[in-house]
Amino acid sequence: MNNQEYGRILRDAPAEEPARQQYFMNQLKQLVEEKSRKTGRPLTACVQTFGCQMNAKDSEKLLGILERAGFQASESEQSDFVLYNTCTVRDNANQRVYGRLGYLHNLKNKNPGMIIALCGCMMQEPSVVEKIETSYRFVDLIFGTHNIFKLAELLFMQICEGHRVVDIWKGTDKIVEELPAQRKYPFKSGVNIMYGCNNFCSYCIVPYVRGRERSRDPEDIIKEVEALAADGVVEVMLLGQNVNSYGKTLAHPVSFASLLRRIAEVKGIERIRFMTSHPKDLSDELIGVMRDCPKICRHLHLPLQSGSSRILKLMNRVYDKEQYLALTEKIKAEIPDISLTTDIIVGFPGETEEDFEETMDVVRRVRYDSAFTFIYSKRTGTPAAAMADQVPEDVVKVRFDRLLKEVQKISAEVCTKDVGKTMTALAEGTDSHEPGMITGRLGNNIMVHFPGDASDIGKLIQVKLTESRGFYYMGVRLS
Ligand code: SAH
Ligand code: SF4
Ligand code: F3S
């Protein structure tokens, strides 16, 4: 394409979204078709997720755009276009990306036509982008978390201009609706209900890289859920950094509980999950809706972070140990079959042996079904990074191992409690280790293995749990 033609295409682009991106998807498609005619094979694109469920959902949108633009999706990094959707919540997430980039560089040396792109949370940190620009010069395209909807436009520009394109936004107050998404599973899907976070927990980088809290309009959410149901989805996972504060900043405020009630009315949706609930504003209304609505899964992920009230205060979590314990007791009293899971950080600055024992105490009292345990990771720019008394690595490691052992012991005990019961499982896939068996997920998020084949995938099946194997059950099917 000559410069004149390129200039005309840019000038003719509609200013409004999503029309502008539809236009660039079509333009990109022409380039992709032309290239695949030349090479005599379809062009492939690989999107890899490094982060949380929200990151994974973004990857589905990115892949949706690429497929609409004519690329063939591939799991392999030996593709014509490779996009890493990065995470920066802990340093090991960043290190994984740098490690993989070395491998991508080798692939690009063998296939110089390959295009390498980076997006996601890590790219919202100026020091990271600077490092990539100077030390990873083979990266062709860099964008952030606020403009993922622009992928078609940015990639089109990169191909036409032939040099690196970098586009990072500091923030946004916009939500662009109605772009394609390529779902990973036909029968279940994540649904964003809000973006960003306003909580500024003192250790956490998410509010800096994901921007301020924005809730989606409830009508847009319902429309999306209805479309998913019509397309065969039976389970939705509502996504937000703190779903309990959903809707508070909308022009017509709506509570999360009332949104749940409306989603439960959508025909075809059999199961509703959500992630994540901040304990500080989990309402009685929400507990009531969960108790009364059988479609809402009996599972609550309620991050504790620390059991020490002193540390919780330094973390800016806005609840203390007693309030957290009282909340879990209230939830268990209202919904006796609820499964509670959590996130815990070990080694926050200033954490003493006594503080750590408080965390162990909460773990023993709540008896979580499972817990994600993390070693504190210093994130530049967060208040905790500047705190005195960073705990020595060897001390943290010993505490971490003690916590993990306790969590695993309790979780193996908790996972025996439903043996003998009949429960509903959503068949999610065939069991790669045992032919003739499939893997299903119970409402409480625990997995169960039972006889079946690929034709069962996506179905809700009645299963009698016959045996506990630590973190999962074995079962026989009754339907
Ligand atoms: N919004 C969610 C959490 C998102 S991040 C919530 O508030 O629950 C997922 C988890 O990563 C957090 O719950 C926390 O346990 C962990 N995490 C966040 N920042 C961290 C850090 N700097 N070091 C170690 N773990 C961290
Ligand atoms: Fe991070 Fe806290 Fe926001 Fe969760 S609620 S994303 S831990 S700042
Ligand atoms: Fe990571 Fe960003 Fe999620 S930092 S945990 S991918 S919001």
Short mmCIF file of C-alpha atoms and ligand atoms in Angstrom, two decimals:
data_model
loop_
_atom_site.label_atom_id
_atom_site.label_comp_id
_atom_site.label_asym_id
_atom_site.label_seq_id
_atom_site.Cartn_x
_atom_site.Cartn_y
_atom_site.Cartn_z
CA MET A 1 0.00 0.00 0.00
CA ASN A 2 1.39 3.42 -0.89
CA ASN A 3 1.47 6.41 1.46
CA GLN A 4 -1.35 8.17 -0.31
CA GLU A 5 -3.67 5.22 0.01
CA TYR A 6 -2.74 4.75 3.69
CA GLY A 7 -3.42 8.45 4.35
CA ARG A 8 -6.82 8.16 2.70
CA ILE A 9 -7.78 5.14 4.78
CA LEU A 10 -6.83 6.98 8.00
CA ARG A 11 -8.73 10.12 6.92
CA ASP A 12 -11.88 8.18 6.03
CA ALA A 13 -12.06 6.36 9.37
CA PRO A 14 -15.21 7.14 11.40
CA ALA A 15 -14.50 9.07 14.61
CA GLU A 16 -17.05 7.24 16.77
CA GLU A 17 -16.65 3.85 18.44
CA PRO A 18 -17.37 1.04 17.83
CA ALA A 19 -17.84 2.08 14.15
CA ARG A 20 -14.18 3.11 13.92
CA GLN A 21 -12.93 -0.30 15.02
CA GLN A 22 -15.39 -2.12 12.73
CA TYR A 23 -13.84 -0.08 9.91
CA PHE A 24 -10.28 -0.98 10.92
CA MET A 25 -11.17 -4.66 11.32
CA ASN A 26 -12.28 -4.59 7.67
CA GLN A 27 -9.15 -2.75 6.55
CA LEU A 28 -6.93 -5.16 8.46
CA LYS A 29 -8.83 -8.09 6.97
CA GLN A 30 -7.90 -6.97 3.46
CA LEU A 31 -4.21 -6.86 4.43
CA VAL A 32 -4.43 -10.26 6.11
CA GLU A 33 -6.15 -11.81 3.08
CA GLU A 34 -3.55 -10.33 0.76
CA LYS A 35 -0.71 -11.71 2.87
CA SER A 36 -2.23 -15.17 3.09
CA ARG A 37 -2.77 -15.25 -0.67
CA LYS A 38 0.94 -14.53 -1.06
CA THR A 39 2.03 -17.18 1.42
CA GLY A 40 -0.61 -19.68 0.33
CA ARG A 41 -1.81 -20.37 3.87
CA PRO A 42 -3.96 -18.64 6.50
CA LEU A 43 -2.21 -16.18 8.84
CA THR A 44 -2.23 -17.36 12.43
CA ALA A 45 -2.54 -15.38 15.67
CA CYS A 46 -1.76 -16.48 19.22
CA VAL A 47 -2.92 -14.58 22.31
CA GLN A 48 -1.43 -15.64 25.66
CA THR A 49 -2.89 -14.63 29.01
CA PHE A 50 -0.56 -14.02 31.96
CA GLY A 51 -3.02 -12.66 34.55
CA CYS A 52 -6.36 -12.97 36.29
CA GLN A 53 -9.87 -13.73 34.98
CA MET A 54 -10.25 -10.14 33.83
CA ASN A 55 -7.05 -10.44 31.86
CA ALA A 56 -8.35 -13.71 30.37
CA LYS A 57 -11.60 -12.01 29.41
CA ASP A 58 -9.62 -9.25 27.67
CA SER A 59 -7.74 -11.95 25.75
CA GLU A 60 -11.05 -13.33 24.47
CA LYS A 61 -11.93 -9.87 23.19
CA LEU A 62 -8.51 -9.47 21.56
CA LEU A 63 -8.81 -12.85 19.86
CA GLY A 64 -12.35 -11.95 18.75
CA ILE A 65 -10.99 -8.86 17.00
CA LEU A 66 -8.17 -10.85 15.37
CA GLU A 67 -10.51 -13.54 14.08
CA ARG A 68 -12.86 -10.92 12.70
CA ALA A 69 -9.83 -9.47 10.91
CA GLY A 70 -9.17 -12.79 9.21
CA PHE A 71 -6.53 -14.41 11.42
CA GLN A 72 -6.77 -18.07 12.35
CA ALA A 73 -6.51 -18.56 16.13
CA SER A 74 -3.61 -20.70 17.29
CA GLU A 75 -2.37 -21.89 20.68
CA SER A 76 1.20 -21.99 19.40
CA GLU A 77 3.62 -19.10 19.62
CA GLN A 78 4.96 -20.19 16.23
CA SER A 79 2.37 -17.85 14.72
CA ASP A 80 2.41 -14.85 12.41
CA PHE A 81 1.10 -12.61 15.18
CA VAL A 82 1.82 -13.23 18.86
CA LEU A 83 0.27 -11.07 21.59
CA TYR A 84 1.16 -11.37 25.27
CA ASN A 85 -1.54 -10.00 27.58
CA THR A 86 0.59 -9.27 30.64
CA CYS A 87 0.05 -9.06 34.42
CA THR A 88 2.08 -7.12 36.98
CA VAL A 89 0.35 -7.95 40.27
CA ARG A 90 3.49 -9.71 41.58
CA ASP A 91 7.04 -9.56 40.29
CA ASN A 92 7.04 -13.21 39.19
CA ALA A 93 4.32 -12.37 36.64
CA ASN A 94 6.68 -9.79 35.08
CA GLN A 95 9.62 -12.20 35.13
CA ARG A 96 7.60 -14.81 33.26
CA VAL A 97 6.98 -12.31 30.45
CA TYR A 98 10.64 -11.32 30.15
CA GLY A 99 11.59 -15.02 30.09
CA ARG A 100 9.09 -15.82 27.32
CA LEU A 101 10.22 -12.81 25.27
CA GLY A 102 13.65 -14.39 24.87
CA TYR A 103 11.97 -17.44 23.34
CA LEU A 104 9.84 -15.24 21.04
CA HIS A 105 12.98 -13.48 19.85
CA ASN A 106 14.39 -16.83 18.68
CA LEU A 107 11.17 -17.59 16.82
CA LYS A 108 11.25 -14.20 15.15
CA ASN A 109 14.83 -14.73 14.00
CA LYS A 110 13.59 -17.80 12.14
CA ASN A 111 10.47 -16.05 10.83
CA PRO A 112 11.26 -12.35 10.29
CA GLY A 113 7.69 -11.62 9.13
CA MET A 114 6.37 -12.43 12.60
CA ILE A 115 4.73 -9.56 14.52
CA ILE A 116 5.17 -9.45 18.32
CA ALA A 117 2.88 -7.38 20.53
CA LEU A 118 2.55 -6.74 24.27
CA CYS A 119 -0.48 -5.37 26.09
CA GLY A 120 -2.11 -5.52 29.53
CA CYS A 121 -1.30 -4.38 33.03
CA MET A 122 2.51 -4.46 32.84
CA MET A 123 2.44 -2.01 29.94
CA GLN A 124 0.74 0.62 32.12
CA GLU A 125 4.05 0.99 33.98
CA PRO A 126 6.29 3.55 32.24
CA SER A 127 9.49 1.86 33.48
CA VAL A 128 8.44 -1.41 31.81
CA VAL A 129 7.68 0.24 28.47
CA GLU A 130 11.03 2.04 28.62
CA LYS A 131 12.84 -1.24 29.23
CA ILE A 132 11.01 -2.98 26.35
CA GLU A 133 11.70 -0.10 24.00
CA THR A 134 15.41 -0.12 24.68
CA SER A 135 16.24 -3.76 25.42
CA TYR A 136 13.56 -5.70 23.51
CA ARG A 137 13.64 -3.92 20.19
CA PHE A 138 12.00 -6.80 18.33
CA VAL A 139 8.64 -5.99 19.95
CA ASP A 140 6.48 -4.36 17.24
CA LEU A 141 3.40 -3.16 19.09
CA ILE A 142 2.75 -2.06 22.69
CA PHE A 143 -0.57 -0.96 24.16
CA GLY A 144 -2.14 -0.91 27.62
CA THR A 145 -5.30 -1.89 29.47
CA HIS A 146 -7.51 1.09 28.54
CA ASN A 147 -7.34 0.77 24.75
CA ILE A 148 -7.51 -2.97 24.03
CA PHE A 149 -10.58 -2.24 21.88
CA LYS A 150 -8.19 -0.44 19.45
CA LEU A 151 -6.20 -3.57 18.51
CA ALA A 152 -7.37 -3.63 14.86
CA GLU A 153 -6.47 0.03 14.33
CA LEU A 154 -3.06 -0.30 16.02
CA LEU A 155 -2.10 -3.48 14.19
CA PHE A 156 -3.21 -2.01 10.88
CA MET A 157 -0.97 1.02 11.54
CA GLN A 158 1.94 -1.18 12.55
CA ILE A 159 1.74 -3.25 9.36
CA CYS A 160 1.35 -0.20 7.09
CA GLU A 161 4.05 1.90 8.75
CA GLY A 162 6.46 -0.97 9.30
CA HIS A 163 7.86 0.37 12.55
CA ARG A 164 7.02 -0.04 16.22
CA VAL A 165 3.72 1.42 17.42
CA VAL A 166 3.29 2.34 21.12
CA ASP A 167 -0.06 3.57 22.44
CA ILE A 168 -0.59 3.71 26.21
CA TRP A 169 -3.42 5.69 27.81
CA LYS A 170 -3.05 7.00 31.35
CA GLY A 171 -6.70 6.32 32.08
CA THR A 172 -10.17 6.40 30.58
CA ASP A 173 -13.76 7.06 31.52
CA LYS A 174 -15.08 5.23 28.46
CA ILE A 175 -16.39 1.70 28.03
CA VAL A 176 -16.58 0.58 24.39
CA GLU A 177 -19.40 -1.94 23.88
CA GLU A 178 -20.31 -4.28 21.04
CA LEU A 179 -16.97 -5.55 19.87
CA PRO A 180 -16.48 -9.24 19.06
CA ALA A 181 -15.12 -11.79 21.54
CA GLN A 182 -13.93 -15.33 20.97
CA ARG A 183 -15.01 -17.42 23.97
CA LYS A 184 -12.67 -20.09 25.24
CA TYR A 185 -15.55 -22.34 26.34
CA PRO A 186 -18.88 -22.67 24.50
CA PHE A 187 -20.84 -23.36 27.71
CA LYS A 188 -19.48 -20.83 30.21
CA SER A 189 -18.29 -17.28 30.01
CA GLY A 190 -16.92 -14.39 32.03
CA VAL A 191 -18.88 -11.15 31.86
CA ASN A 192 -17.29 -7.86 32.85
CA ILE A 193 -19.60 -5.86 35.07
CA MET A 194 -17.07 -3.23 36.08
CA TYR A 195 -13.54 -2.13 35.33
CA GLY A 196 -10.80 -0.63 37.49
CA CYS A 197 -10.52 -0.32 41.25
CA ASN A 198 -10.73 2.55 43.75
CA ASN A 199 -9.65 0.71 46.87
CA PHE A 200 -5.91 1.32 46.84
CA CYS A 201 -4.94 -1.50 49.16
CA SER A 202 -1.45 -0.36 50.07
CA TYR A 203 0.38 -3.35 48.53
CA CYS A 204 -1.56 -3.46 45.28
CA ILE A 205 -0.72 -2.09 41.85
CA VAL A 206 -4.07 -2.88 40.20
CA PRO A 207 -5.67 0.58 40.78
CA TYR A 208 -2.66 2.19 39.08
CA VAL A 209 -2.70 -0.04 36.02
CA ARG A 210 -6.44 -0.57 35.64
CA GLY A 211 -7.59 2.94 36.48
CA ARG A 212 -10.65 4.19 38.35
CA GLU A 213 -13.74 2.12 38.96
CA ARG A 214 -16.30 2.18 36.12
CA SER A 215 -19.49 0.11 36.16
CA ARG A 216 -21.13 -1.06 32.98
CA ASP A 217 -24.70 -0.07 32.36
CA PRO A 218 -26.99 -2.86 33.69
CA GLU A 219 -28.89 -2.94 30.38
CA ASP A 220 -25.66 -3.65 28.46
CA ILE A 221 -24.82 -6.46 30.91
CA ILE A 222 -28.26 -8.06 30.62
CA LYS A 223 -28.12 -7.80 26.83
CA GLU A 224 -24.76 -9.57 26.80
CA VAL A 225 -25.95 -12.32 29.19
CA GLU A 226 -29.09 -12.88 27.07
CA ALA A 227 -26.96 -13.17 23.94
CA LEU A 228 -24.66 -15.65 25.70
CA ALA A 229 -27.64 -17.74 26.84
CA ALA A 230 -29.00 -17.75 23.30
CA ASP A 231 -25.59 -19.02 22.18
CA GLY A 232 -25.64 -22.00 24.56
CA VAL A 233 -23.90 -20.58 27.63
CA VAL A 234 -25.28 -22.01 30.90
CA GLU A 235 -22.85 -20.47 33.40
CA VAL A 236 -21.71 -16.86 33.72
CA MET A 237 -18.95 -15.50 35.95
CA LEU A 238 -19.47 -11.80 36.69
CA LEU A 239 -16.10 -10.08 36.80
CA GLY A 240 -14.85 -7.04 38.70
CA GLN A 241 -12.05 -6.22 41.16
CA ASN A 242 -14.70 -5.52 43.78
CA VAL A 243 -18.14 -6.57 42.56
CA ASN A 244 -19.77 -5.46 45.81
CA SER A 245 -19.32 -1.84 44.87
CA TYR A 246 -20.92 -2.39 41.45
CA GLY A 247 -23.28 0.33 40.29
CA LYS A 248 -22.55 2.90 42.98
CA THR A 249 -21.19 5.47 40.53
CA LEU A 250 -23.79 5.00 37.77
CA ALA A 251 -26.09 7.92 36.91
CA HIS A 252 -28.91 5.75 38.30
CA PRO A 253 -27.20 3.74 41.04
CA VAL A 254 -27.94 0.01 41.13
CA SER A 255 -26.78 -2.48 43.77
CA PHE A 256 -24.82 -5.62 42.90
CA ALA A 257 -27.54 -7.69 44.58
CA SER A 258 -30.22 -6.24 42.32
CA LEU A 259 -28.07 -6.88 39.24
CA LEU A 260 -27.75 -10.52 40.34
CA ARG A 261 -31.51 -10.80 40.70
CA ARG A 262 -31.99 -9.56 37.14
CA ILE A 263 -29.35 -11.87 35.70
CA ALA A 264 -30.96 -14.82 37.48
CA GLU A 265 -34.13 -14.12 35.46
CA VAL A 266 -32.36 -14.67 32.14
CA LYS A 267 -33.70 -17.92 30.64
CA GLY A 268 -31.04 -20.50 29.86
CA ILE A 269 -28.56 -19.23 32.44
CA GLU A 270 -28.42 -21.99 35.07
CA ARG A 271 -25.44 -20.88 37.14
CA ILE A 272 -24.10 -17.53 38.23
CA ARG A 273 -20.71 -16.93 39.82
CA PHE A 274 -18.85 -13.73 40.60
CA MET A 275 -15.32 -12.54 41.41
CA THR A 276 -14.13 -10.80 43.58
CA SER A 277 -15.97 -9.75 46.72
CA HIS A 278 -14.24 -7.27 49.00
CA PRO A 279 -15.29 -8.02 52.60
CA LYS A 280 -15.63 -4.32 53.42
CA ASP A 281 -18.87 -3.81 51.53
CA LEU A 282 -20.50 -7.21 51.27
CA SER A 283 -24.13 -6.34 52.01
CA ASP A 284 -26.90 -8.23 53.83
CA GLU A 285 -28.92 -7.75 50.64
CA LEU A 286 -26.28 -9.77 48.74
CA ILE A 287 -26.29 -12.56 51.33
CA GLY A 288 -30.11 -12.66 51.07
CA VAL A 289 -30.08 -12.88 47.27
CA MET A 290 -27.47 -15.66 47.36
CA ARG A 291 -29.51 -17.58 49.93
CA ASP A 292 -32.79 -17.25 48.02
CA CYS A 293 -31.61 -17.76 44.45
CA PRO A 294 -30.66 -21.35 43.58
CA LYS A 295 -28.94 -20.24 40.36
CA ILE A 296 -26.25 -18.39 42.31
CA CYS A 297 -23.46 -20.82 43.10
CA ARG A 298 -22.77 -21.67 46.73
CA HIS A 299 -19.30 -20.24 46.53
CA LEU A 300 -17.87 -17.00 47.81
CA HIS A 301 -14.30 -15.90 47.23
CA LEU A 302 -13.64 -13.53 50.11
CA PRO A 303 -10.02 -12.36 50.20
CA LEU A 304 -8.67 -12.11 53.74
CA GLN A 305 -5.11 -10.93 52.91
CA SER A 306 -4.11 -11.01 56.60
CA GLY A 307 -5.69 -12.12 59.88
CA SER A 308 -3.95 -9.39 61.89
CA SER A 309 -6.02 -6.26 62.48
CA ARG A 310 -2.82 -4.23 62.74
CA ILE A 311 -1.59 -5.42 59.32
CA LEU A 312 -5.07 -5.06 57.77
CA LYS A 313 -4.98 -1.42 58.81
CA LEU A 314 -1.57 -0.92 57.19
CA MET A 315 -2.93 -2.70 54.10
CA ASN A 316 -5.84 -0.22 53.97
CA ARG A 317 -8.36 -3.07 53.81
CA VAL A 318 -10.92 -1.18 55.97
CA TYR A 319 -12.01 -4.24 58.03
CA ASP A 320 -10.40 -5.91 61.03
CA LYS A 321 -10.05 -9.53 62.10
CA GLU A 322 -13.22 -9.52 64.21
CA GLN A 323 -15.35 -7.95 61.48
CA TYR A 324 -14.08 -10.49 58.95
CA LEU A 325 -14.82 -13.42 61.25
CA ALA A 326 -18.27 -12.03 62.10
CA LEU A 327 -19.01 -11.67 58.39
CA THR A 328 -18.03 -15.26 57.59
CA GLU A 329 -20.16 -16.51 60.51
CA LYS A 330 -23.17 -14.54 59.30
CA ILE A 331 -22.74 -15.94 55.77
CA LYS A 332 -22.39 -19.52 57.04
CA ALA A 333 -25.49 -19.12 59.23
CA GLU A 334 -27.59 -17.85 56.30
CA ILE A 335 -26.15 -20.21 53.65
CA PRO A 336 -24.96 -23.35 55.48
CA ASP A 337 -23.71 -25.13 52.34
CA ILE A 338 -21.58 -22.17 51.22
CA SER A 339 -18.00 -22.82 50.22
CA LEU A 340 -15.57 -20.06 51.20
CA THR A 341 -12.24 -19.47 49.47
CA THR A 342 -9.71 -16.71 49.96
CA ASP A 343 -6.46 -14.93 49.08
CA ILE A 344 -3.73 -14.45 51.69
CA ILE A 345 -0.48 -12.47 51.54
CA VAL A 346 2.46 -13.55 53.70
CA GLY A 347 5.29 -11.18 54.62
CA PHE A 348 3.65 -7.77 54.28
CA PRO A 349 6.08 -5.12 55.64
CA GLY A 350 6.24 -5.20 59.43
CA GLU A 351 4.47 -8.60 59.74
CA THR A 352 5.61 -10.18 63.02
CA GLU A 353 5.30 -13.77 64.19
CA GLU A 354 2.23 -12.68 66.23
CA ASP A 355 0.61 -11.09 63.15
CA PHE A 356 1.23 -14.26 61.18
CA GLU A 357 -0.31 -16.38 63.97
CA GLU A 358 -3.47 -14.23 63.67
CA THR A 359 -3.66 -15.21 59.99
CA MET A 360 -3.24 -18.90 60.91
CA ASP A 361 -5.98 -18.45 63.50
CA VAL A 362 -8.47 -17.10 60.94
CA VAL A 363 -7.58 -19.94 58.55
CA ARG A 364 -8.30 -22.51 61.29
CA ARG A 365 -11.55 -20.84 62.29
CA VAL A 366 -13.04 -20.19 58.84
CA ARG A 367 -11.87 -23.51 57.38
CA TYR A 368 -11.65 -22.43 53.74
CA ASP A 369 -12.36 -24.89 50.93
CA SER A 370 -9.21 -23.53 49.36
CA ALA A 371 -6.94 -20.53 49.57
CA PHE A 372 -4.53 -18.81 47.21
CA THR A 373 -1.44 -17.96 49.23
CA PHE A 374 1.04 -15.36 48.00
CA ILE A 375 4.41 -14.12 49.15
CA TYR A 376 4.29 -10.34 49.43
CA SER A 377 5.81 -8.74 46.35
CA LYS A 378 7.02 -5.16 46.48
CA ARG A 379 5.35 -3.09 43.75
CA THR A 380 7.06 0.18 42.90
CA GLY A 381 4.81 3.18 43.43
CA THR A 382 2.53 1.56 46.01
CA PRO A 383 2.58 2.90 49.62
CA ALA A 384 3.72 -0.48 51.01
CA ALA A 385 6.86 -0.43 48.86
CA ALA A 386 8.09 2.56 50.89
CA MET A 387 7.27 1.03 54.30
CA ALA A 388 10.04 0.21 56.72
CA ASP A 389 10.58 -3.34 58.05
CA GLN A 390 10.34 -5.32 54.84
CA VAL A 391 10.38 -8.91 56.18
CA PRO A 392 13.51 -10.96 55.32
CA GLU A 393 12.98 -13.52 52.56
CA ASP A 394 13.94 -16.58 54.63
CA VAL A 395 11.47 -15.66 57.38
CA VAL A 396 8.68 -15.19 54.83
CA LYS A 397 9.45 -18.52 53.18
CA VAL A 398 9.14 -20.43 56.46
CA ARG A 399 5.81 -18.73 57.24
CA PHE A 400 4.55 -19.32 53.73
CA ASP A 401 5.29 -23.05 53.95
CA ARG A 402 3.55 -23.30 57.35
CA LEU A 403 0.48 -21.52 55.99
CA LEU A 404 0.34 -23.62 52.85
CA LYS A 405 0.52 -26.83 54.88
CA GLU A 406 -2.33 -25.70 57.14
CA VAL A 407 -4.49 -24.55 54.23
CA GLN A 408 -3.97 -27.86 52.41
CA LYS A 409 -4.70 -29.94 55.49
CA ILE A 410 -7.98 -28.11 56.16
CA SER A 411 -8.99 -28.12 52.54
CA ALA A 412 -8.52 -31.92 52.30
CA GLU A 413 -10.74 -32.28 55.40
CA VAL A 414 -13.40 -29.90 54.08
CA CYS A 415 -13.43 -31.73 50.77
CA THR A 416 -14.75 -34.91 52.41
CA LYS A 417 -17.91 -33.32 53.77
CA ASP A 418 -20.13 -33.97 50.77
CA VAL A 419 -19.22 -37.64 50.16
CA GLY A 420 -22.45 -39.60 49.72
CA LYS A 421 -24.43 -36.56 48.53
CA THR A 422 -25.89 -36.07 45.07
CA MET A 423 -24.99 -32.75 43.49
CA THR A 424 -25.13 -31.05 40.10
CA ALA A 425 -21.92 -30.85 38.10
CA LEU A 426 -21.25 -28.90 34.94
CA ALA A 427 -19.28 -31.22 32.65
CA GLU A 428 -16.29 -29.16 31.52
CA GLY A 429 -13.98 -31.55 29.71
CA THR A 430 -12.71 -35.06 29.20
CA ASP A 431 -10.18 -36.37 31.68
CA SER A 432 -6.79 -36.49 29.96
CA HIS A 433 -5.42 -39.03 32.47
CA GLU A 434 -8.29 -41.49 32.48
CA PRO A 435 -10.12 -42.42 29.27
CA GLY A 436 -13.88 -42.75 29.70
CA MET A 437 -13.96 -40.18 32.49
CA ILE A 438 -14.94 -36.53 32.43
CA THR A 439 -14.30 -33.61 34.75
CA GLY A 440 -17.15 -31.57 36.14
CA ARG A 441 -17.40 -28.57 38.40
CA LEU A 442 -19.79 -28.51 41.34
CA GLY A 443 -21.62 -25.33 42.32
CA ASN A 444 -19.19 -24.90 45.20
CA ASN A 445 -16.35 -24.80 42.66
CA ILE A 446 -14.89 -28.21 43.61
CA MET A 447 -14.14 -30.61 40.77
CA VAL A 448 -15.59 -34.10 40.40
CA HIS A 449 -14.51 -36.89 38.04
CA PHE A 450 -17.14 -39.31 36.74
CA PRO A 451 -17.81 -41.60 33.74
CA GLY A 452 -18.80 -39.89 30.52
CA ASP A 453 -17.60 -38.74 27.13
CA ALA A 454 -17.13 -35.61 25.04
CA SER A 455 -20.85 -35.45 24.21
CA ASP A 456 -21.54 -34.59 27.87
CA ILE A 457 -19.43 -31.41 27.83
CA GLY A 458 -21.48 -28.34 28.64
CA LYS A 459 -24.29 -30.33 30.28
CA LEU A 460 -25.43 -30.13 33.89
CA ILE A 461 -25.36 -33.66 35.28
CA GLN A 462 -26.55 -35.16 38.58
CA VAL A 463 -23.59 -36.88 40.23
CA LYS A 464 -23.39 -38.91 43.42
CA LEU A 465 -20.09 -38.17 45.15
CA THR A 466 -18.60 -41.50 46.15
CA GLU A 467 -15.08 -40.65 47.28
CA SER A 468 -12.91 -37.67 48.21
CA ARG A 469 -9.41 -37.51 46.77
CA GLY A 470 -8.10 -34.51 48.72
CA PHE A 471 -9.01 -31.61 46.47
CA TYR A 472 -11.57 -33.27 44.25
CA TYR A 473 -14.25 -35.96 44.31
CA MET A 474 -14.90 -39.14 42.35
CA GLY A 475 -18.53 -39.77 41.50
CA VAL A 476 -21.13 -41.82 39.67
CA ARG A 477 -23.72 -40.20 37.45
CA LEU A 478 -27.43 -40.35 38.09
CA SER A 479 -28.49 -38.48 34.95
N1 SAH B 1 -9.50 -7.27 43.69
C1 SAH B 1 -9.19 -8.48 44.30
C2 SAH B 1 -7.78 -8.96 44.12
C3 SAH B 1 -7.05 -8.81 42.85
S1 SAH B 1 -5.35 -9.23 42.90
C4 SAH B 1 -9.44 -8.33 45.79
O1 SAH B 1 -9.30 -7.30 46.36
O2 SAH B 1 -9.71 -9.33 46.37
C5 SAH B 1 -5.42 -10.91 43.45
C6 SAH B 1 -4.68 -11.18 44.70
O3 SAH B 1 -3.30 -10.93 44.51
C7 SAH B 1 -5.04 -10.30 45.89
O4 SAH B 1 -6.19 -10.73 46.53
C8 SAH B 1 -3.81 -10.41 46.75
O5 SAH B 1 -3.92 -11.50 47.65
C9 SAH B 1 -2.71 -10.70 45.76
N2 SAH B 1 -1.80 -9.55 45.66
C10 SAH B 1 -2.08 -8.32 45.21
N3 SAH B 1 -0.98 -7.53 45.30
C11 SAH B 1 0.01 -8.30 45.81
C12 SAH B 1 1.37 -8.06 46.15
N4 SAH B 1 1.94 -6.87 45.98
N5 SAH B 1 2.10 -9.10 46.66
C13 SAH B 1 1.54 -10.32 46.84
N6 SAH B 1 0.27 -10.59 46.55
C14 SAH B 1 -0.50 -9.59 46.04
FE1 SF4 B 2 -5.99 -4.52 44.62
FE2 SF4 B 2 -7.37 -4.02 46.79
FE3 SF4 B 2 -8.32 -3.26 44.42
FE4 SF4 B 2 -8.25 -5.83 45.06
S1 SF4 B 2 -9.47 -4.27 46.08
S2 SF4 B 2 -7.60 -4.91 43.14
S3 SF4 B 2 -6.39 -5.99 46.28
S4 SF4 B 2 -6.50 -2.48 45.45
FE1 F3S B 3 -2.69 -9.01 36.96
FE2 F3S B 3 -3.85 -6.94 35.91
FE3 F3S B 3 -5.30 -8.97 36.76
S1 F3S B 3 -2.13 -6.89 37.26
S2 F3S B 3 -4.11 -9.78 38.42
S3 F3S B 3 -3.85 -9.02 35.11
S4 F3S B 3 -5.86 -6.84 36.83
#
